[in-house]
JSON list of C-alpha atoms in Angstrom, two decimals:
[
{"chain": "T", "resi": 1, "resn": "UNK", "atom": "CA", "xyz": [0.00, 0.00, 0.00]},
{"chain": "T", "resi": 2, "resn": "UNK", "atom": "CA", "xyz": [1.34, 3.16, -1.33]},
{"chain": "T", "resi": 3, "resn": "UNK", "atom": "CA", "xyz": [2.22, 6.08, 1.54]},
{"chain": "T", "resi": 4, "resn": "UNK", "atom": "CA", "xyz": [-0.73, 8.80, -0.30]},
{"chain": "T", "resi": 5, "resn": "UNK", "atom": "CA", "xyz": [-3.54, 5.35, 0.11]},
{"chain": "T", "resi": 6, "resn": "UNK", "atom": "CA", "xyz": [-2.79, 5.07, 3.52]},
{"chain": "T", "resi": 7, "resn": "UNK", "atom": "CA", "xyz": [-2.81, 8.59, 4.59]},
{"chain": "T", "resi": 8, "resn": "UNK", "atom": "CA", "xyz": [-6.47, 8.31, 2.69]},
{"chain": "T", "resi": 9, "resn": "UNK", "atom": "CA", "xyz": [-7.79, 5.49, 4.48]},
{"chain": "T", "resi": 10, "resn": "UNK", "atom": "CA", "xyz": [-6.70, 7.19, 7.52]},
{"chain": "T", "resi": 11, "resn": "UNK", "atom": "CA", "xyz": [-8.18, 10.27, 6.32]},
{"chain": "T", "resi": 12, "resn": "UNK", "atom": "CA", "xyz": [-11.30, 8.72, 5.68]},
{"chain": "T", "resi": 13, "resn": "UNK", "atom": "CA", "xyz": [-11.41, 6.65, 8.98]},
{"chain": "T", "resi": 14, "resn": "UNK", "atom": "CA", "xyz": [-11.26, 9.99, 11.09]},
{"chain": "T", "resi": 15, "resn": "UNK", "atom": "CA", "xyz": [-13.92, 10.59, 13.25]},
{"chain": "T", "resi": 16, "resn": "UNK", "atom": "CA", "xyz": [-13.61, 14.28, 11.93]},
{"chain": "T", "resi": 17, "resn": "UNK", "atom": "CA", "xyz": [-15.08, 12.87, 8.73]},
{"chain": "T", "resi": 18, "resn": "UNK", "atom": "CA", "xyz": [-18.56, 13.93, 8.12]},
{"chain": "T", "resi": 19, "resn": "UNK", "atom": "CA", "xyz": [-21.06, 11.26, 6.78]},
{"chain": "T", "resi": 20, "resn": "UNK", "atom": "CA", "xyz": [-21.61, 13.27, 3.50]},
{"chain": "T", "resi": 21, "resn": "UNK", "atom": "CA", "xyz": [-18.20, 12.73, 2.98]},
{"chain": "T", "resi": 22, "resn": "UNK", "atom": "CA", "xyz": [-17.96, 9.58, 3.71]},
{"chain": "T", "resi": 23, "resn": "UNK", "atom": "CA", "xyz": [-20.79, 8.80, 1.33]},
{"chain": "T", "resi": 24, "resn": "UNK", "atom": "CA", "xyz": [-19.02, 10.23, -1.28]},
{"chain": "T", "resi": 25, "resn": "UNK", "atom": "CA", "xyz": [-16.06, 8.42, -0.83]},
{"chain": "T", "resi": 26, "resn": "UNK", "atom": "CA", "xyz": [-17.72, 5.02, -1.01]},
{"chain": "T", "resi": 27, "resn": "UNK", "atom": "CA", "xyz": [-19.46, 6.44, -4.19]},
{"chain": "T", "resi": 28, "resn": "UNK", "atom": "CA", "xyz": [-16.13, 7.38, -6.16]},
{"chain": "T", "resi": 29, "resn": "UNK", "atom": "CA", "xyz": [-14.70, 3.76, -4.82]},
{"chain": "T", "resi": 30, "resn": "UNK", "atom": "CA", "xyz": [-17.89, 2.37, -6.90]},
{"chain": "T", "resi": 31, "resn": "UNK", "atom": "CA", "xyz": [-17.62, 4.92, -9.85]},
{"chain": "T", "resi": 32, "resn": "UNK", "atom": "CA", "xyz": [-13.27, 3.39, -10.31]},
{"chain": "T", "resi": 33, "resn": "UNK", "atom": "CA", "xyz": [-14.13, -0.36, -9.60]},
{"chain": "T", "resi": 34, "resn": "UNK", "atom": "CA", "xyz": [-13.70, -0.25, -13.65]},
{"chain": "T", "resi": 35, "resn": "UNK", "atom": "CA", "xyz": [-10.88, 2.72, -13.65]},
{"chain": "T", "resi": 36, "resn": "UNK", "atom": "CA", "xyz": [-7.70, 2.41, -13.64]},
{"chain": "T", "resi": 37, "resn": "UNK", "atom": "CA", "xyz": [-4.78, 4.99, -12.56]},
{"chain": "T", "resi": 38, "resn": "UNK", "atom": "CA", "xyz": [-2.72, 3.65, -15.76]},
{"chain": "T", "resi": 39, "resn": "UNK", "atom": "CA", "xyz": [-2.80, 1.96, -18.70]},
{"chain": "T", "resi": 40, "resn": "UNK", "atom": "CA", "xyz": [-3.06, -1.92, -19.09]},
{"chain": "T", "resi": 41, "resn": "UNK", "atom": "CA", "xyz": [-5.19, -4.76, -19.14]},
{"chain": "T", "resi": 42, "resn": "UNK", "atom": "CA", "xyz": [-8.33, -5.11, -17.40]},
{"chain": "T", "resi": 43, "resn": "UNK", "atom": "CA", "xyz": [-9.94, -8.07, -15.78]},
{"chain": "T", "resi": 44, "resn": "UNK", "atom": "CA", "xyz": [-11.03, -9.75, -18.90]},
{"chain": "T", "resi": 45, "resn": "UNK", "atom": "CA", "xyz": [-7.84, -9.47, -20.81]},
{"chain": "T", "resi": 46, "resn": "UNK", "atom": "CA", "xyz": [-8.65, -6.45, -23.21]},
{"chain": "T", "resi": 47, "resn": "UNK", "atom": "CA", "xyz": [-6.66, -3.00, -23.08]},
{"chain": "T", "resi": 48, "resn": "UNK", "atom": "CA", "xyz": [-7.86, -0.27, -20.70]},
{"chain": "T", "resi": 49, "resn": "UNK", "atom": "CA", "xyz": [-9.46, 2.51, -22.86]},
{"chain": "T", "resi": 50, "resn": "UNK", "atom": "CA", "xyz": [-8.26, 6.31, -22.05]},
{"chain": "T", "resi": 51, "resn": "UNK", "atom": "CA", "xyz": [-11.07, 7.97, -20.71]},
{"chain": "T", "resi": 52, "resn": "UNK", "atom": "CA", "xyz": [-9.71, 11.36, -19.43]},
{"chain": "T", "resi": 53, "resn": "UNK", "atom": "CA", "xyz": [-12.35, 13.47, -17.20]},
{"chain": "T", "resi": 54, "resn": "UNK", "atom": "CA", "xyz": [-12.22, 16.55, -15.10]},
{"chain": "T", "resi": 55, "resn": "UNK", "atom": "CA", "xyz": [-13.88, 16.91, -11.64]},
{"chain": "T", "resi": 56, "resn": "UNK", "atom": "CA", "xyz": [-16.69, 18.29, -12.59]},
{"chain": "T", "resi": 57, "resn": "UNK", "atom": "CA", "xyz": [-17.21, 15.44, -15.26]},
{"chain": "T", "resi": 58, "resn": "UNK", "atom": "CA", "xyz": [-16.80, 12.99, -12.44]},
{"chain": "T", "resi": 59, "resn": "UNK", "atom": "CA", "xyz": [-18.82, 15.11, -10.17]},
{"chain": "T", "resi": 60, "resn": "UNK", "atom": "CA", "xyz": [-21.70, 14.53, -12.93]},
{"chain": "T", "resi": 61, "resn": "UNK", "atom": "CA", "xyz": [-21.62, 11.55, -13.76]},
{"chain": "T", "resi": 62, "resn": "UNK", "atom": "CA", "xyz": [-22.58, 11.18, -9.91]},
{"chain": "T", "resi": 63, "resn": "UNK", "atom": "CA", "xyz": [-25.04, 13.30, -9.72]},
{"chain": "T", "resi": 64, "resn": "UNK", "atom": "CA", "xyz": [-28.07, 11.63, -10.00]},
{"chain": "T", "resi": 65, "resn": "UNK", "atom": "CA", "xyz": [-26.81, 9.47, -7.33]},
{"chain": "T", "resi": 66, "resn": "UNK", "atom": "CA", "xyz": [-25.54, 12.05, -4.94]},
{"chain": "T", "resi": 67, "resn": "UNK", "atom": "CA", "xyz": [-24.37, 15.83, -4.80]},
{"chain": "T", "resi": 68, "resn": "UNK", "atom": "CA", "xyz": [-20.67, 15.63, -5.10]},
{"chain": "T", "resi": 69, "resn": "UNK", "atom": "CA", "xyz": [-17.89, 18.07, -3.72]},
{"chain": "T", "resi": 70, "resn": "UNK", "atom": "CA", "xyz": [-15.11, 18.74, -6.06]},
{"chain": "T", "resi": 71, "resn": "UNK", "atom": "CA", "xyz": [-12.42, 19.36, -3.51]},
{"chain": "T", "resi": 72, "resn": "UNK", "atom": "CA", "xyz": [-13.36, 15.78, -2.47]},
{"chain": "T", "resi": 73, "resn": "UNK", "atom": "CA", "xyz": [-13.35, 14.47, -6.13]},
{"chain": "T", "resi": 74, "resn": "UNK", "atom": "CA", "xyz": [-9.44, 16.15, -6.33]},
{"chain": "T", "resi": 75, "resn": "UNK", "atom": "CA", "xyz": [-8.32, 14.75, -3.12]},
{"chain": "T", "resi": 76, "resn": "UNK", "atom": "CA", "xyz": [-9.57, 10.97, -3.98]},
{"chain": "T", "resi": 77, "resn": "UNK", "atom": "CA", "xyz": [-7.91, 11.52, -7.74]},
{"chain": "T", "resi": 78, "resn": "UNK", "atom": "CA", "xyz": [-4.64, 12.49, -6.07]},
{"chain": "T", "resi": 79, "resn": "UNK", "atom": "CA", "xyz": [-4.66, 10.33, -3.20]},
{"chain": "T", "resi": 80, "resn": "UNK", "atom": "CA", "xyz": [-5.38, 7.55, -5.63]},
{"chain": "T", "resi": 81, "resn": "UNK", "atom": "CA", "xyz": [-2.10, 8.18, -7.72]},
{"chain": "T", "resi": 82, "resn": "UNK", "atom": "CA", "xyz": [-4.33, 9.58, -10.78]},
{"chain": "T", "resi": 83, "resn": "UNK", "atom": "CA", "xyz": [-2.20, 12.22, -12.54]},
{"chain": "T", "resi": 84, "resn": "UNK", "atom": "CA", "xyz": [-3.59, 14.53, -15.18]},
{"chain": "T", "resi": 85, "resn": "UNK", "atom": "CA", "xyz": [-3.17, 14.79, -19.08]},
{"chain": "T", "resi": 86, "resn": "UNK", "atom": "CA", "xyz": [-3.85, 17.59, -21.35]},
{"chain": "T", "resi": 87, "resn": "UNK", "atom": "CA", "xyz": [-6.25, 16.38, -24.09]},
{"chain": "T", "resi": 88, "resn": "UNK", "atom": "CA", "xyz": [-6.57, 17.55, -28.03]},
{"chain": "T", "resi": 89, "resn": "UNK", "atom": "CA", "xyz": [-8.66, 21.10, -27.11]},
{"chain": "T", "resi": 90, "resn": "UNK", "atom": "CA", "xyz": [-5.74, 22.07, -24.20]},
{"chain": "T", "resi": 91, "resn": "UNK", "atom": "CA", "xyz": [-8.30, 20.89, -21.51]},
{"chain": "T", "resi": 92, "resn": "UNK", "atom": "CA", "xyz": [-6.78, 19.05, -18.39]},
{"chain": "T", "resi": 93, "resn": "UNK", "atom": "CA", "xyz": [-8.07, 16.33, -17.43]},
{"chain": "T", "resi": 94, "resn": "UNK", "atom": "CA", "xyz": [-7.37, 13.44, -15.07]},
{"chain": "T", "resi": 95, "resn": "UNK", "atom": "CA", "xyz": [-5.88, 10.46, -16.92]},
{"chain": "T", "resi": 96, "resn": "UNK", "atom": "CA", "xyz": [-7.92, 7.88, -16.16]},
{"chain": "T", "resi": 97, "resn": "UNK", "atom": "CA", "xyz": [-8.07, 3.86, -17.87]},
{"chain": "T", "resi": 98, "resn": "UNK", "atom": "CA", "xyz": [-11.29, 2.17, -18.42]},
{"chain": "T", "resi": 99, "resn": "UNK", "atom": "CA", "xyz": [-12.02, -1.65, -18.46]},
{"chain": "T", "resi": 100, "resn": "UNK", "atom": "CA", "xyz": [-14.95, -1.78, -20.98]},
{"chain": "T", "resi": 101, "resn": "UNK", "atom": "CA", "xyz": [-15.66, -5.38, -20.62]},
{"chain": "T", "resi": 102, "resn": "UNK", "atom": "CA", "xyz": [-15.75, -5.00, -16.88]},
{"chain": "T", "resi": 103, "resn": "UNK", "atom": "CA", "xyz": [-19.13, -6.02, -15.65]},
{"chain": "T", "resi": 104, "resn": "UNK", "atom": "CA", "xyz": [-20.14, -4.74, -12.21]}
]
């Protein structure tokens, strides 16, 4: 377990923590089950697909679920060893690997 993980989980385990947050947290640990920090092969075999995203993409994509906070969304991504990449338009975005094959 990588030194940033840990210092999450203990983040998260802190009484401090308020139950929104905690919610979201358990939400974005749902929303990567099929994400990947880096390229490779997924589950079934078949390449990872790039599928770069910025925080308020993620923060959408949860939305109908459950309001997310973008300072949260940023914290999990870098706590998570997700780095960012610059995509065709000059937008930055995290660089994040999909298993399309996955099945949840």
């Amino acid at each position: 377990m990588n030194k940033d993980f840990k210092m999450f989980l203990d983040w998260l385990k802190d009484n401090d923590r308020s139950e929104k947050e905690k919610l979201q947290c358990k939400l974005l640990d749902e929303y990567m089950k099929t994400r990947d920090n880096l390229p490779g092969k997924g589950v079934t075999g078949t390449e990872l697909v790039s599928e770069p995203k910025t925080t308020q993409e993620i923060a959408s994509d949860l939305s109908s679920m459950y309001p997310m906070d973008a300072d949260l969304i940023a914290r999990y991504m870098f706590m998570h060893e997700f780095t960012t990449t610059t995509v065709e338009d000059g937008t930055v975005k995290w660089a994040i690997w999909r298993d399309m094959d996955f099945q949840v």
